[in-house]
Coordinates of C-alpha atoms in Angstrom, one line a residue:
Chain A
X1 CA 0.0 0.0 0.0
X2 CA 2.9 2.4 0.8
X3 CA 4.6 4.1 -1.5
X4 CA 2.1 4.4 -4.8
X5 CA 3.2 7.6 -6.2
X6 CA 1.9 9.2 -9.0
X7 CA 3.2 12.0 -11.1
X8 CA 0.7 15.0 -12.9
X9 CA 1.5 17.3 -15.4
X10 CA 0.1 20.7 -16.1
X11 CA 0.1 22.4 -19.6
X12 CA -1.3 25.9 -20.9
X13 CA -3.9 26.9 -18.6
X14 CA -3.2 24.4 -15.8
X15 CA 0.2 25.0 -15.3
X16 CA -0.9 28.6 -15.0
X17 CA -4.2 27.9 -12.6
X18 CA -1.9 25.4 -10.1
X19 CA 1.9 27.4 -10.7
X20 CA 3.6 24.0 -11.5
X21 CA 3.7 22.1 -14.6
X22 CA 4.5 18.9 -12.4
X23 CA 3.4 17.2 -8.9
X24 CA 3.7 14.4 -7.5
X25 CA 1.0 12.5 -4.9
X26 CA 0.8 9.6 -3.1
X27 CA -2.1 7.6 -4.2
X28 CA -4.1 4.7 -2.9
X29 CA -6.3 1.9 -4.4
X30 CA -9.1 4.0 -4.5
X31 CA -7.1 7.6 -6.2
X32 CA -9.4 9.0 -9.1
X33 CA -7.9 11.4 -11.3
X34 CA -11.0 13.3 -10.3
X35 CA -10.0 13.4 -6.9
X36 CA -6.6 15.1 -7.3
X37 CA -8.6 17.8 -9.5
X38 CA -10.6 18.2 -6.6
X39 CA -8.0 18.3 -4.3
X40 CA -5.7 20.9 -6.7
X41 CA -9.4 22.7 -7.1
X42 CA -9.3 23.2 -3.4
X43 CA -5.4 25.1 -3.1
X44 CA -6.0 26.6 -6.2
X45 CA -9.5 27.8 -7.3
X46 CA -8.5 29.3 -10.8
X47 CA -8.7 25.5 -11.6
X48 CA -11.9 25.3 -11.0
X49 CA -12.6 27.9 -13.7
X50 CA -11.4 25.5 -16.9
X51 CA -13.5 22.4 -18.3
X52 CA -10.8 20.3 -18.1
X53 CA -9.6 16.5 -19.6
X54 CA -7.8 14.3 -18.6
X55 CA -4.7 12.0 -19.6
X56 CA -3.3 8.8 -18.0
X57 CA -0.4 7.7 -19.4
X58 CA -0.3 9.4 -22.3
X59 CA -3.8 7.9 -23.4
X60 CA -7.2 10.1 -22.9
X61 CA -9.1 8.7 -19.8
X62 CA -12.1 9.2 -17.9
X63 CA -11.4 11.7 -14.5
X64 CA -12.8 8.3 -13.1
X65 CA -9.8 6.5 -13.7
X66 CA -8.4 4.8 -10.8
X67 CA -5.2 5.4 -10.5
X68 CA -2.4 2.8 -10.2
X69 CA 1.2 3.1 -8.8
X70 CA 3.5 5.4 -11.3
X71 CA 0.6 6.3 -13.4
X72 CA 1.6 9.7 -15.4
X73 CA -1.3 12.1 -15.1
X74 CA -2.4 15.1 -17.4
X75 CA -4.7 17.8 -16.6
X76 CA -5.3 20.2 -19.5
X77 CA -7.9 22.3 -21.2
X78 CA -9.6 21.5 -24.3
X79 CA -6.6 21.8 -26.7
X80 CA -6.5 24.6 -29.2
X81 CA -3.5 23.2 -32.0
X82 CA -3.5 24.5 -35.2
Chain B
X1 CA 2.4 4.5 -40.5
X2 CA 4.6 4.1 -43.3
X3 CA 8.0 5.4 -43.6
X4 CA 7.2 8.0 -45.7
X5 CA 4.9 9.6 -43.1
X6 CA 5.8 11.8 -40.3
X7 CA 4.5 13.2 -37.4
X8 CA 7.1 16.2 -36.2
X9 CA 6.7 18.9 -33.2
X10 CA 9.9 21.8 -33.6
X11 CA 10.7 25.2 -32.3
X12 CA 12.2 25.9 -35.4
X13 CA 10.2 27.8 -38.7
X14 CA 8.6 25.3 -40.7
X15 CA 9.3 25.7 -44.3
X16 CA 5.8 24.8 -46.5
X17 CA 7.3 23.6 -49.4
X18 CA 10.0 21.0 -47.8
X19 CA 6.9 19.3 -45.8
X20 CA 4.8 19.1 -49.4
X21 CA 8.1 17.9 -50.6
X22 CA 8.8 15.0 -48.1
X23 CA 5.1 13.3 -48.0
X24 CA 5.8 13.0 -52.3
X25 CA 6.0 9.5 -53.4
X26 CA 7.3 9.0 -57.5
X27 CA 4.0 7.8 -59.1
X28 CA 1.9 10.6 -57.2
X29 CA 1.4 14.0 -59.0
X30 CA 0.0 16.4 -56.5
X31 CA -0.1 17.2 -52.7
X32 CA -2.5 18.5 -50.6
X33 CA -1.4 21.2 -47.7
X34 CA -3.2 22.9 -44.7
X35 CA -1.4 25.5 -43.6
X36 CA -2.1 27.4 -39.8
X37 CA -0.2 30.8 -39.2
X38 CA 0.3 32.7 -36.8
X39 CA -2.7 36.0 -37.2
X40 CA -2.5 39.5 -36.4
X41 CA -6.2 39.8 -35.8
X42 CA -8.3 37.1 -33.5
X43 CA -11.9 37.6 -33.2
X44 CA -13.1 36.9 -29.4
X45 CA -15.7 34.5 -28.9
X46 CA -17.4 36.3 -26.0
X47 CA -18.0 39.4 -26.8
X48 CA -17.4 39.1 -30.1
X49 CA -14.6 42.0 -30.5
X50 CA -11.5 41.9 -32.8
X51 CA -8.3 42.0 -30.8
X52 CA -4.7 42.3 -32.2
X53 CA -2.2 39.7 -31.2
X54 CA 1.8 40.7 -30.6
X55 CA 2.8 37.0 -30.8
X56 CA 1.7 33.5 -30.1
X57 CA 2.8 31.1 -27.5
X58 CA 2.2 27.1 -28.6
X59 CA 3.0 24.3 -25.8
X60 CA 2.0 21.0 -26.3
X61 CA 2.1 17.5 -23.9
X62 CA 5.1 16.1 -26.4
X63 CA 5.3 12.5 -26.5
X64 CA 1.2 12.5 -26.3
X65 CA 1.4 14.9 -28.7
X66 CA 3.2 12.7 -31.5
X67 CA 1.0 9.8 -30.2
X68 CA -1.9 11.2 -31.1
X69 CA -0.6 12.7 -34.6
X70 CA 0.1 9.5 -35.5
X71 CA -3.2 7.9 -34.3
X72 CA -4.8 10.5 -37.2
X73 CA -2.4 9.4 -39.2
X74 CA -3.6 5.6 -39.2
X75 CA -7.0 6.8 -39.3
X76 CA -6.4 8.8 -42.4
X77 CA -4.9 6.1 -44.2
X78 CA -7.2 3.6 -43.7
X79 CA -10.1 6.0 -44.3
X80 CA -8.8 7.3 -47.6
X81 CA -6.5 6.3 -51.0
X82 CA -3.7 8.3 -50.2
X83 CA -0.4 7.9 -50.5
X84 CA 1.9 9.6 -47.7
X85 CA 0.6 12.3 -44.8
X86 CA 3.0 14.5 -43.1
X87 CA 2.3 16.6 -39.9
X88 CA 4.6 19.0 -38.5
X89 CA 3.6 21.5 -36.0
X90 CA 5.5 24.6 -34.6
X91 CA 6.2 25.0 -30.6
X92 CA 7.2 28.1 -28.6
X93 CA 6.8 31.5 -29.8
X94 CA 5.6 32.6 -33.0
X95 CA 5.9 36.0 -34.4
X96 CA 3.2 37.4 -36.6
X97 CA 2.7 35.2 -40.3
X98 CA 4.7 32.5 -38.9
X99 CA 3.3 29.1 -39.4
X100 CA 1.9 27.1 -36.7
X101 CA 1.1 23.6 -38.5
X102 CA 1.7 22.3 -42.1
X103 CA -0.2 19.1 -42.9
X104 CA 0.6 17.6 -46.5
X105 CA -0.8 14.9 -48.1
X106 CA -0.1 12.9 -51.4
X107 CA -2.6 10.9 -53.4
X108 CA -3.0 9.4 -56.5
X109 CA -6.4 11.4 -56.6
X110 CA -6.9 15.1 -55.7
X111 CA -10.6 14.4 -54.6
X112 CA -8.7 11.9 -51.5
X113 CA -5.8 14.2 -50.9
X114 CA -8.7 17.2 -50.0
X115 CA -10.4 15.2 -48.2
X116 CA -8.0 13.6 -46.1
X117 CA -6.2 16.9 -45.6
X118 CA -9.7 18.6 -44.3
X119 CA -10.6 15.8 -41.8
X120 CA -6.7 15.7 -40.6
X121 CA -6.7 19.7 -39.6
X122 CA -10.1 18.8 -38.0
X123 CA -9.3 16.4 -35.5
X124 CA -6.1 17.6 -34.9
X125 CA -7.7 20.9 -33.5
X126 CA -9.8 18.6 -31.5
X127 CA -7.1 15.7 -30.2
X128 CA -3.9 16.8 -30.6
X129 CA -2.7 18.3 -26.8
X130 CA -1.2 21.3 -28.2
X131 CA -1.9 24.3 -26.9
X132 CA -2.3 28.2 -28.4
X133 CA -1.6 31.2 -26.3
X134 CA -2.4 34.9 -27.5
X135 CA -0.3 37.6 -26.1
X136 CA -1.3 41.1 -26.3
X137 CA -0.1 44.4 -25.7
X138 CA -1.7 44.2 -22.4
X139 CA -2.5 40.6 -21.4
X140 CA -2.6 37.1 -22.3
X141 CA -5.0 33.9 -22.4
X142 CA -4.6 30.3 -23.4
X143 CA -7.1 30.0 -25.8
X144 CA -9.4 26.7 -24.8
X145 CA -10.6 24.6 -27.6
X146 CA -14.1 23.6 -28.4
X147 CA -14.4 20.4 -27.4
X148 CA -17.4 19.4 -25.2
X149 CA -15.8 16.3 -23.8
X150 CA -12.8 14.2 -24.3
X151 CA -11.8 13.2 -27.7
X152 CA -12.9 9.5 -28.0
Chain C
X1 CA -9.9 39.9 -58.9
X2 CA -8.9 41.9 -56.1
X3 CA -5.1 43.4 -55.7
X4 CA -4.3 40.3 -53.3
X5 CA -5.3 37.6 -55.9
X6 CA -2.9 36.8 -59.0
X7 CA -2.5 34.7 -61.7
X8 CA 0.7 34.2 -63.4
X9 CA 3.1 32.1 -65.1
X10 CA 7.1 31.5 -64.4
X11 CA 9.5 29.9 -66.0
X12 CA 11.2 29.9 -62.8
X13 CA 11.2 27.7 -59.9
X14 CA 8.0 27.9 -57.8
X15 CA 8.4 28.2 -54.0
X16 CA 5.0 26.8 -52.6
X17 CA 5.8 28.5 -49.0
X18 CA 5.9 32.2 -50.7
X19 CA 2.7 31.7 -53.0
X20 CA 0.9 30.6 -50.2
X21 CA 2.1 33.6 -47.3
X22 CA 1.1 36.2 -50.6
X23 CA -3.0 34.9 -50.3
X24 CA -2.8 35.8 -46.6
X25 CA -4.8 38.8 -45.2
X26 CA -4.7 39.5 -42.0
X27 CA -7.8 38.1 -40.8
X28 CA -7.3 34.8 -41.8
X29 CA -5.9 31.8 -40.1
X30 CA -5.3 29.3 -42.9
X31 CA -4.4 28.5 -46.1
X32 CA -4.9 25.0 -48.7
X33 CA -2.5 24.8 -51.2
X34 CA -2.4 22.3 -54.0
X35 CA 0.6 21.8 -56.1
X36 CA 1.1 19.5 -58.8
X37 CA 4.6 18.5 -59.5
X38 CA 6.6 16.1 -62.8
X39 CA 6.4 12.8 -61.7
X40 CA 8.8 10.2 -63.2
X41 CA 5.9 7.7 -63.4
X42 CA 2.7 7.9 -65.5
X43 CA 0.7 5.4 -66.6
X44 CA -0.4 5.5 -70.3
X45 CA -4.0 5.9 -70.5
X46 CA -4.4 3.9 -73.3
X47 CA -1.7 0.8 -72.6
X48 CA -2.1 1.2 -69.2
X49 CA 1.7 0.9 -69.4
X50 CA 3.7 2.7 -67.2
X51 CA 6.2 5.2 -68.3
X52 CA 9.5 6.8 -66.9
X53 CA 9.8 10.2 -67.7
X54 CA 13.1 12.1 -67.9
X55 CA 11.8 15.7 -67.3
X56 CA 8.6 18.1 -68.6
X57 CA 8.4 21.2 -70.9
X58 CA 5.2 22.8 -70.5
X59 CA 3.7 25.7 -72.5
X60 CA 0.9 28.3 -72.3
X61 CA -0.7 30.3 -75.1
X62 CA 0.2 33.1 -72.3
X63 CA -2.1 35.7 -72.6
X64 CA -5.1 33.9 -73.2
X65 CA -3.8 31.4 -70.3
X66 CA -4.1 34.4 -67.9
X67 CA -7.0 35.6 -68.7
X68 CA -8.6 32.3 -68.5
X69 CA -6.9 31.8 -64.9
X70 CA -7.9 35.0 -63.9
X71 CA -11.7 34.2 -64.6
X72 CA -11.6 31.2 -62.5
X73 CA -10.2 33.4 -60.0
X74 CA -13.1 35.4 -60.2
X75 CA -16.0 33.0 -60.6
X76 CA -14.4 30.8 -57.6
X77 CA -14.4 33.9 -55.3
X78 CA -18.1 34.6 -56.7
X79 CA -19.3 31.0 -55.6
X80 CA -17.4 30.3 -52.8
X81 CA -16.8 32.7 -49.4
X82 CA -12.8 32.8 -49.7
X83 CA -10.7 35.5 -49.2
X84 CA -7.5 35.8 -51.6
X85 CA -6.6 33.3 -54.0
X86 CA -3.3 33.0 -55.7
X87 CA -2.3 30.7 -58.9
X88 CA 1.2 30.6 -60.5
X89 CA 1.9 27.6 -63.0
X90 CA 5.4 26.9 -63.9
X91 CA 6.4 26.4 -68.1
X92 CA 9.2 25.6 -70.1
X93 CA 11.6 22.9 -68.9
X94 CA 10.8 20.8 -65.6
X95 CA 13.1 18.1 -64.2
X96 CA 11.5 15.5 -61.9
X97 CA 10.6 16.5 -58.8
X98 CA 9.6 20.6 -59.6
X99 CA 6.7 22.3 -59.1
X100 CA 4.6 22.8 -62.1
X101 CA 1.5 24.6 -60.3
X102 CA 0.6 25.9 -56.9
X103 CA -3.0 27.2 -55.9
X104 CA -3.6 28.8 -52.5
X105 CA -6.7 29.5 -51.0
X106 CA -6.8 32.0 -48.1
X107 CA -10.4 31.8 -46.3
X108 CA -11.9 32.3 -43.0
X109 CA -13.3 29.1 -43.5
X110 CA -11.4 26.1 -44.1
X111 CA -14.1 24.2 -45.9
X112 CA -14.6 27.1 -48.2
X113 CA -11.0 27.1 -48.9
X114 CA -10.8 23.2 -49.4
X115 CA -13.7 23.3 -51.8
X116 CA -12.3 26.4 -53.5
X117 CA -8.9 25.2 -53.8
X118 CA -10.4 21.8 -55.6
X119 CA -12.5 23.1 -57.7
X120 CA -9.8 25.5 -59.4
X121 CA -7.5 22.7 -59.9
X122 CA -10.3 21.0 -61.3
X123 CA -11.3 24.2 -63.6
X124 CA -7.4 24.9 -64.6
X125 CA -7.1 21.4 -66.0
X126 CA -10.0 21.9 -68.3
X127 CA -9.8 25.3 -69.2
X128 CA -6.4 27.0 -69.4
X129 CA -4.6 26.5 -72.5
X130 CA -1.2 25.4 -70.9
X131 CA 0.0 22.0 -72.6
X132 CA 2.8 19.4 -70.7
X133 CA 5.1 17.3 -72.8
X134 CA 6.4 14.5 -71.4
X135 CA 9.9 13.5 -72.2
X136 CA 11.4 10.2 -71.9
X137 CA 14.6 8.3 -73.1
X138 CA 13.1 7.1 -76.2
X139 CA 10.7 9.7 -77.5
X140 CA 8.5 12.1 -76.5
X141 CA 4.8 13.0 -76.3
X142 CA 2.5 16.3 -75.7
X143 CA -0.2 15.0 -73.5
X144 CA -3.9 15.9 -74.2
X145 CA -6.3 16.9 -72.1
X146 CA -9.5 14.2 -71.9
X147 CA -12.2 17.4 -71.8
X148 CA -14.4 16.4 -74.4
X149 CA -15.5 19.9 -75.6
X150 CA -14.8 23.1 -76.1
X151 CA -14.7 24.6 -72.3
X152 CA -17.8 27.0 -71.8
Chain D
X1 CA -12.6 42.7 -99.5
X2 CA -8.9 42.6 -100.1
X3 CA -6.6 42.1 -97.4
X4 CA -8.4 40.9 -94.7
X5 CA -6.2 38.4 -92.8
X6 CA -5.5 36.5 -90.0
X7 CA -2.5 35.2 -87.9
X8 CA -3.2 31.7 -86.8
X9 CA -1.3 30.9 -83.7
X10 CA -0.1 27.3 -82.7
X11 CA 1.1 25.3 -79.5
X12 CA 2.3 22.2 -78.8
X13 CA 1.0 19.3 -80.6
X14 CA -0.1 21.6 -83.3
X15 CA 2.8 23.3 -83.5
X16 CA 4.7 20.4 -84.2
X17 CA 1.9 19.1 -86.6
X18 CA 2.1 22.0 -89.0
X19 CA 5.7 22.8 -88.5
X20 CA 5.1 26.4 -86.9
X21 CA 4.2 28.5 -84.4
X22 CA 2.4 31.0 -86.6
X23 CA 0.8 31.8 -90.1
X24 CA -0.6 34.4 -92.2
X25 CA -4.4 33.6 -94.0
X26 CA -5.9 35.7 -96.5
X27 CA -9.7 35.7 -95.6
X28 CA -13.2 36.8 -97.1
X29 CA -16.2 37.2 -95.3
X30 CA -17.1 33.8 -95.2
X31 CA -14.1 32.2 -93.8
X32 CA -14.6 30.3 -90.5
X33 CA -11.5 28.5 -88.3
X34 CA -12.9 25.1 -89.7
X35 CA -12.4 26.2 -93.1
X36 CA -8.7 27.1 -91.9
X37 CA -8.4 23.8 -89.9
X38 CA -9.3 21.9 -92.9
X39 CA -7.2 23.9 -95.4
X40 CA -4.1 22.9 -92.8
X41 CA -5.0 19.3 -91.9
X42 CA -4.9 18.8 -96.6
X43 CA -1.0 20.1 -96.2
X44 CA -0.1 18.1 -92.4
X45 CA -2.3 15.1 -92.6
X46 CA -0.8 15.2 -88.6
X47 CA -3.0 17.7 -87.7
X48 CA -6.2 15.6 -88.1
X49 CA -5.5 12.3 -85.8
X50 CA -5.9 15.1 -82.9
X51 CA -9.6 16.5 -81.9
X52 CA -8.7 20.4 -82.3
X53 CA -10.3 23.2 -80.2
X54 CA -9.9 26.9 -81.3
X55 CA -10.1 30.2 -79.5
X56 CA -10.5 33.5 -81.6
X57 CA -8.8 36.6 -79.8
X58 CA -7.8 35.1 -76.7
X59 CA -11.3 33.1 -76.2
X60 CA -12.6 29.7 -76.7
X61 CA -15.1 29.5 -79.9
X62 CA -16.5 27.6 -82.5
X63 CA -15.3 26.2 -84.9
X64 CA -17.6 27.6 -87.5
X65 CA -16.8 30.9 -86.1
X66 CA -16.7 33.6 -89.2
X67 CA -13.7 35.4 -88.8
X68 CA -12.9 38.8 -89.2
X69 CA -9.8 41.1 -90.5
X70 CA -7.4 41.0 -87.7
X71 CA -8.3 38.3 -85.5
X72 CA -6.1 36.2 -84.0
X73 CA -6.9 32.7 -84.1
X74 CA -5.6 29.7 -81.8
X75 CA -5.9 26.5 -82.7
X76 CA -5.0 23.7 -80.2
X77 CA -5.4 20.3 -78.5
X78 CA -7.0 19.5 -75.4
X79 CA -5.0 21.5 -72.6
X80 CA -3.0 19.8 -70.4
X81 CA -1.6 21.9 -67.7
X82 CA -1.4 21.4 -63.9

């Protein structure tokens, strides 16, 4: 149980909204990528303010994801390429 | 993908012609291009005003990034006859007129070289995790795509 | 034809990346080019055969062949909502490889500009009198055009 | 009636059928480009195996087009560019 880590990344708008473009938590067998976002909501409330998505592993994923030990999160905005 | 396709993120300018070049096989006789530059003028959605941009700012989430260029670039091929697809977009700053994305492809026939071309820029304005910011004389904002939910 | 669209004919190189940056205004953010280039392969229409070419020489009956590009620049912007256009075809000797025509599209629309941008490559093979000879190592042939008619 | 003429411009596979770029007709009032193309295809027999099409000053027409002192006719193959 000790130990799972997990490592989010911030781009655009995020990294903005949270002042990082990389964390790190320690997760359990229950983590959601929904529940860091409501966590990082909490310290920083201009995160609050995007629609955002969400990436595990480089792969698009529900916020409902659980999250497994050395998972790579992403939390963005819609993207605007182009 | 083939080997003739590509699927490129650079902070360096992109030059037009050596992208049409490179996605060129020898028994295809025209390409396709979409090109994205960098505008002076941006028209916001809110209210609906015209503002004037100094520069542009593009990040993107790289290795997803090229993940998901190629993704299109399976899609594409098994979607339409075409030959070769080549995607390279720009990262960092841009000045004014400089060009953000250059997506080329080469087909046998024109009418599959459009289309392709047409439904590439598309989803890559809705998948790719690249991101577009516009700085002003007095301000900034990362523009936020239109996407309602996550690309599927 | 407005002072930002042009028509014209080279018998120098063509650099797709300048053709397209001179259909920019301001306001838009994209551009669709197609070029056409001399392919070393081509497939006999009749034989079905195919064919290694060395190089190309192409000519124009010039002044009609502007005039006739520059009323498909003007019905194209008439039909579809686009705002510059800009067509330059390349004549006399090609080797393999060159640039024999570029059309870009500038519209606010990228649909617009994709159906634009077909439908005056579309128009340009039928209508302007510009003729391509192909060369190869054993003989050499002026290629004609399959319209069946007289253009309108 | 004297001196009308008309310059009759070639390109291409034409050119190479008659031998020139250019020639010099005497016309009356009743001369049309067919009667021209016909007249040429008796003296380059290689002129007839293509399907012709002929613009008179710098626009397509028809063949049966009466032509007038001064015009410039073209007379040509299907076109071929892009």
């Amino acid at each position: 149980m000790a130990n799972r880590r997990t490592k989010v990344l911030f781009f655009g708008a995020t990294a903005d909204a949270v002042g990082s473009r990389e964390l790190e938590f320690s997760i359990d067998e229950t983590t959601t990528a929904n529940f860091l976002i409501v966590l990082l909501s909490q310290q920083h409330p201009a995160l609050a303010t995007h629609r955002l998505l969400v990436a595990v592993n480089e792969e698009y994923a529900d916020a409902d994801t659980v999250l497994t030990d050395g998972d790579e999160i992403a939390i963005f905005t819609a993207v605007s390429g182009g | 993908m083939s080997d003739a396709d590509f699927t490129e993120l650079t902070t360096e300018p992109i030059d037009i012609t050596s992208v049409a070049r490179r996605v060129v096989p020898p028994e295809c006789g025209a390409t396709v291009t979409l090109d994205g530059y960098a505008r002076r003028l941006t028209k916001d959605k809110q209210t609906g005003e015209t503002r004037e941009t100094d520069h542009l700012v593009y990040e993107a989430y790289e290795p997803m990034a090229i993940k998901e260029m190629q993704k299109l670039v399976e899609e594409v091929k098994a979607e339409f006859e075409i030959s070769n697809v080549g995607i390279v977009h720009r990262l960092g700053k841009l000045e004014i007129g400089e060009t953000s994305v250059v997506i080329s492809v080469a087909s046998p026939h024109r009418r599959a070289a459009f289309a392709a071309c047409e439904w590439l820029i598309k989803e890559l304005k809705r998948t790719v995790p690249i991101w577009k910011k516009e700085v002003y004389a007095d301000g900034e904002v990362w523009i936020e795509g239109e996407a309602s939910e996550p690309p599927a």
